Short mmCIF file of C-alpha atoms and ligand atoms in Angstrom, two decimals:
data_model
loop_
_atom_site.label_atom_id
_atom_site.label_comp_id
_atom_site.label_asym_id
_atom_site.label_seq_id
_atom_site.Cartn_x
_atom_site.Cartn_y
_atom_site.Cartn_z
CA MET A 715 76.45 84.52 59.02
CA LEU A 716 80.03 85.14 57.80
CA LEU A 717 82.28 82.20 58.57
CA ILE A 718 85.58 83.92 59.58
CA THR A 719 88.45 81.95 61.17
CA LEU A 720 91.39 83.60 62.73
CA LYS A 721 94.63 81.31 62.52
CA THR A 722 96.78 80.12 65.38
CA ASP A 723 100.38 80.56 65.34
CA ASN A 724 101.24 77.15 64.24
CA GLU A 725 98.55 77.36 61.22
CA ILE A 726 100.36 80.70 60.36
CA GLU A 727 103.58 79.14 60.04
CA LEU A 728 102.06 76.55 57.46
CA ILE A 729 100.64 79.43 55.59
CA VAL A 730 103.91 81.02 55.71
CA ARG A 731 105.69 78.18 54.14
CA ALA A 732 102.72 77.94 51.55
CA CYS A 733 103.50 81.63 50.67
CA GLU A 734 107.11 81.41 50.54
CA ILE A 735 106.63 78.91 47.88
CA VAL A 736 104.34 81.12 45.99
CA ALA A 737 106.71 84.00 46.02
CA GLU A 738 109.73 81.84 45.05
CA VAL A 739 107.50 80.78 41.63
CA LEU A 740 106.65 84.28 41.08
CA ASP A 741 110.20 85.56 41.55
CA GLN A 742 111.44 82.60 39.21
CA VAL A 743 108.67 83.22 36.58
CA GLU A 744 109.50 86.92 36.17
CA GLY A 745 112.91 85.56 35.18
CA GLN A 746 111.15 83.72 32.19
CA ILE A 747 109.16 86.51 31.01
CA ARG A 748 110.41 87.51 27.62
CA PRO A 749 108.88 87.73 23.74
CA GLY A 750 108.36 84.31 22.30
CA VAL A 751 107.53 82.38 25.57
CA THR A 752 104.16 80.60 25.74
CA THR A 753 101.84 80.82 28.74
CA ALA A 754 101.67 77.08 28.64
CA GLU A 755 105.61 76.87 28.98
CA LEU A 756 105.25 79.24 32.31
CA ASP A 757 102.71 77.18 33.55
CA GLU A 758 104.59 73.84 33.15
CA TRP A 759 107.45 75.42 34.64
CA ALA A 760 105.32 76.69 37.80
CA GLU A 761 103.94 73.43 38.35
CA GLU A 762 107.36 71.41 38.17
CA LEU A 763 108.81 73.91 40.91
CA ILE A 764 105.75 73.70 43.03
CA ARG A 765 105.78 70.15 43.11
CA GLY A 766 109.52 70.04 43.83
CA HIS A 767 108.58 70.90 47.29
CA VAL A 768 107.47 67.85 49.36
CA GLY A 769 104.22 68.53 50.61
CA ALA A 770 103.39 71.34 48.32
CA ARG A 771 100.68 71.48 45.08
CA PRO A 772 99.43 74.02 42.85
CA ALA A 773 96.30 75.24 44.67
CA PHE A 774 94.30 76.45 41.69
CA LYS A 775 94.60 73.12 39.26
CA GLY A 776 91.28 71.63 39.61
CA LEU A 777 89.97 74.35 42.01
CA TYR A 778 86.19 74.76 40.69
CA GLY A 779 87.59 72.99 37.55
CA PHE A 780 90.33 75.51 36.54
CA PRO A 781 92.79 73.51 34.36
CA ALA A 782 96.19 74.94 35.32
CA THR A 783 98.82 76.07 38.02
CA LEU A 784 98.86 79.94 37.03
CA CYS A 785 96.32 82.26 35.74
CA THR A 786 97.93 84.03 33.06
CA SER A 787 95.94 87.11 32.18
CA ILE A 788 97.52 89.09 29.20
CA ASN A 789 96.86 92.74 28.36
CA GLU A 790 92.93 93.29 28.31
CA GLU A 791 92.36 89.79 30.43
CA VAL A 792 91.84 90.96 33.98
CA VAL A 793 92.00 87.66 35.59
CA HIS A 794 91.72 83.86 35.36
CA GLY A 795 93.43 83.46 31.83
CA ILE A 796 94.19 79.97 30.85
CA PRO A 797 97.97 79.29 30.01
CA SER A 798 98.09 77.71 26.27
CA ARG A 799 100.46 76.68 23.81
CA LYS A 800 99.21 79.07 21.33
CA ARG A 801 99.56 82.21 23.40
CA MET A 802 102.88 83.72 22.95
CA LEU A 803 104.15 86.73 24.94
CA GLN A 804 104.90 89.85 22.70
CA GLU A 805 107.17 92.76 23.13
CA GLY A 806 104.90 95.39 24.73
CA ASP A 807 102.45 92.97 26.15
CA VAL A 808 101.64 93.05 30.05
CA ILE A 809 101.00 89.81 31.74
CA SER A 810 99.49 89.15 35.25
CA ILE A 811 100.62 85.87 36.52
CA ASP A 812 98.61 84.75 39.54
CA VAL A 813 99.51 81.69 41.84
CA GLY A 814 98.02 79.64 44.54
CA VAL A 815 100.16 77.03 46.56
CA GLY A 816 98.64 74.46 49.02
CA TYR A 817 101.34 73.07 51.47
CA GLU A 818 100.09 70.78 54.18
CA GLY A 819 96.46 71.82 53.91
CA TYR A 820 97.43 75.67 54.01
CA TYR A 821 97.21 78.02 51.17
CA GLY A 822 98.92 81.12 49.90
CA ASP A 823 98.02 83.34 46.81
CA SER A 824 99.94 86.11 45.14
CA ALA A 825 100.13 87.78 41.86
CA VAL A 826 101.98 90.33 39.92
CA THR A 827 101.66 92.29 36.43
CA LEU A 828 104.89 92.27 34.36
CA GLY A 829 105.64 93.97 31.25
CA VAL A 830 107.32 92.09 28.23
CA GLY A 831 110.19 94.40 27.33
CA GLU A 832 109.19 98.01 26.69
CA VAL A 833 105.24 98.96 27.52
CA ASP A 834 103.47 102.08 26.79
CA PRO A 835 103.98 104.64 29.36
CA GLU A 836 100.54 104.94 30.39
CA VAL A 837 100.38 101.15 30.83
CA ALA A 838 103.43 101.47 32.88
CA ARG A 839 101.84 104.18 34.83
CA LEU A 840 98.64 101.65 35.44
CA LEU A 841 100.95 98.82 36.72
CA GLU A 842 102.92 101.19 39.06
CA ALA A 843 99.50 102.61 40.43
CA THR A 844 98.08 98.94 41.02
CA ARG A 845 101.22 97.88 43.01
CA GLU A 846 101.02 100.97 44.94
CA ALA A 847 97.39 100.47 45.90
CA LEU A 848 98.26 97.02 47.09
CA MET A 849 100.75 98.27 49.30
CA ARG A 850 98.63 101.10 50.55
CA GLY A 851 95.93 98.26 51.12
CA VAL A 852 98.52 96.08 53.32
CA GLU A 853 99.37 99.11 55.16
CA ALA A 854 95.68 99.66 56.03
CA ALA A 855 95.28 95.97 57.32
CA GLN A 856 95.71 97.07 60.88
CA PRO A 857 94.50 95.52 64.12
CA GLY A 858 91.26 96.85 65.29
CA GLY A 859 90.51 98.59 61.75
CA HIS A 860 88.04 97.32 59.19
CA VAL A 861 88.22 95.56 55.97
CA GLY A 862 86.67 98.85 54.40
CA ASP A 863 89.92 100.48 55.43
CA ILE A 864 91.89 98.17 53.15
CA SER A 865 89.09 98.88 50.25
CA ALA A 866 89.02 102.52 50.62
CA ALA A 867 93.03 102.74 50.62
CA ILE A 868 93.18 100.96 47.38
CA GLN A 869 90.03 102.77 45.73
CA ALA A 870 91.72 106.19 46.43
CA VAL A 871 94.97 105.15 44.64
CA GLY A 872 93.23 103.69 41.62
CA GLU A 873 90.97 106.80 41.05
CA GLY A 874 93.64 109.18 42.35
CA ALA A 875 95.59 108.05 39.32
CA GLY A 876 92.79 108.43 37.02
CA PHE A 877 92.13 104.64 36.61
CA SER A 878 89.33 102.65 37.24
CA VAL A 879 88.73 99.91 40.03
CA VAL A 880 87.21 96.56 38.96
CA ARG A 881 84.03 96.12 41.22
CA GLU A 882 82.89 92.68 40.38
CA LEU A 883 86.02 90.79 41.72
CA VAL A 884 87.39 91.16 45.23
CA GLY A 885 90.13 90.02 47.60
CA HIS A 886 89.48 87.22 50.24
CA GLY A 887 90.26 85.62 53.25
CA ILE A 888 92.50 82.39 52.84
CA GLY A 889 94.33 79.80 55.34
CA THR A 890 92.73 76.33 55.17
CA GLN A 891 90.81 76.95 52.00
CA PRO A 892 91.98 78.99 48.99
CA HIS A 893 89.24 81.36 49.33
CA GLU A 894 87.48 82.05 52.60
CA GLU A 895 85.34 84.75 54.16
CA PRO A 896 85.56 87.68 54.43
CA GLN A 897 85.23 89.14 50.90
CA VAL A 898 87.79 92.24 50.42
CA PRO A 899 86.46 94.54 47.84
CA ASN A 900 88.82 97.02 46.20
CA ILE A 901 86.28 99.89 46.60
CA GLY A 902 84.67 100.81 50.09
CA HIS A 903 84.69 103.13 53.15
CA ALA A 904 86.97 103.22 55.95
CA GLY A 905 85.59 102.13 59.15
CA GLN A 906 83.04 99.80 57.63
CA GLY A 907 82.88 96.07 57.10
CA VAL A 908 84.42 93.20 59.21
CA ARG A 909 86.65 93.93 61.92
CA LEU A 910 90.41 93.26 61.36
CA ARG A 911 91.79 91.04 64.23
CA PRO A 912 95.23 89.51 65.03
CA GLY A 913 95.17 86.14 63.18
CA LEU A 914 92.90 87.27 60.24
CA VAL A 915 94.74 86.06 56.89
CA LEU A 916 93.88 88.05 53.81
CA ALA A 917 94.43 88.03 50.23
CA ILE A 918 94.45 91.71 49.08
CA GLU A 919 94.28 92.00 45.32
CA PRO A 920 93.46 95.20 43.56
CA MET A 921 92.63 95.11 39.81
CA PHE A 922 92.66 98.32 37.83
CA ASN A 923 91.76 99.14 34.33
CA LEU A 924 93.26 101.91 31.95
CA ASP A 925 89.61 103.16 30.90
CA GLY A 926 86.11 101.63 31.83
CA PRO A 927 85.80 99.52 34.87
CA GLU A 928 83.11 97.12 33.26
CA ILE A 929 84.40 93.49 32.56
CA ARG A 930 83.31 90.68 30.57
CA MET A 931 83.43 86.65 30.64
CA LEU A 932 84.82 85.05 27.49
CA GLU A 933 83.60 82.15 26.06
CA ASP A 934 85.88 79.44 27.78
CA ASP A 935 83.87 80.56 30.97
CA TRP A 936 87.17 81.49 33.02
CA THR A 937 88.86 84.38 31.34
CA VAL A 938 87.43 87.82 32.49
CA VAL A 939 88.36 90.84 30.28
CA THR A 940 87.99 94.35 30.20
CA ALA A 941 84.54 95.25 28.10
CA ASP A 942 86.34 98.01 26.46
CA ARG A 943 89.43 95.79 25.79
CA LYS A 944 91.80 98.39 27.16
CA THR A 945 94.65 96.79 29.28
CA SER A 946 94.05 95.83 33.14
CA ALA A 947 96.54 95.34 35.98
CA HIS A 948 96.32 93.02 39.07
CA PHE A 949 98.66 92.81 42.03
CA GLU A 950 98.19 90.35 45.20
CA HIS A 951 99.64 89.54 48.34
CA THR A 952 98.77 87.44 51.21
CA VAL A 953 98.85 89.19 54.52
CA VAL A 954 98.19 88.29 58.24
CA VAL A 955 96.89 91.02 60.65
CA THR A 956 99.33 90.82 63.75
CA GLU A 957 98.95 92.86 67.00
CA LYS A 958 101.75 94.85 65.54
CA GLY A 959 100.28 95.36 62.17
CA PRO A 960 100.23 93.77 58.90
CA ARG A 961 102.70 91.21 58.09
CA VAL A 962 103.10 90.39 53.96
CA LEU A 963 103.76 86.61 53.85
CA THR A 964 104.23 86.41 49.75
CA ALA A 965 107.00 89.09 49.71
CA VAL A 966 109.97 88.02 47.87
CA PRO A 967 112.63 88.33 50.26
CA SER A 968 115.45 89.77 47.64
CA LYS A 969 112.75 92.56 46.98
CA ALA A 970 111.63 95.65 48.75
CA SER A 971 107.78 94.66 48.19
MG1 MG B 494 95.34 84.98 43.32
MG1 MG B 495 93.31 85.63 45.19
#
């Protein structure tokens, strides 16, 4: 039996606060992305920014033993890359930055994939499709609908653009825990799965690969890479289903999406 909790308005206010800090971190970190910066520098900087907010802390640090504030996943790394002093960004790289924040016992989670300077046009198209899939997935999170509506919308964008969808890793419920039920797969069928009700808070997170869908785990037991070592992209928002439709909580106020 799934343990799915709908959040009260008071709880959603705290999740909103956590998500505002998440959005601030991603917006600020984006400004630090350039050739020569190490992923450890990005991580330290993000942790300081989060801890500067009273009541806030990095949600991933220590979660299942993860050692850092950010997941920094470069090029063929899909998710869960560990920040390192030895990992320096280079022109043409793409980096997925994933961050979670805990605030007064509530959580927000978001990710973006960013190019470092000029990236290959096909890689740029991969990023655009993954971002587009996230927005289509969000729009599908309508009250009275099903989780499969979100999954199908994401899958259609990814496959329609000629990319492959990572199957083993999924979005999730979020709120009083960083990861809650239900799972939100990036492939599926509209009309199937858990019913979407007002107060349901979800982290929707498409992961698309340039070529094959298969993934592997590196020896650090964290970093997930594409089996063919081709580039992968990942975007994520925390969203609440309301009576009026989906509301994105991790959007940067100064940006359209
Ligand atoms: Mg995340
Ligand atoms: Mg997540």
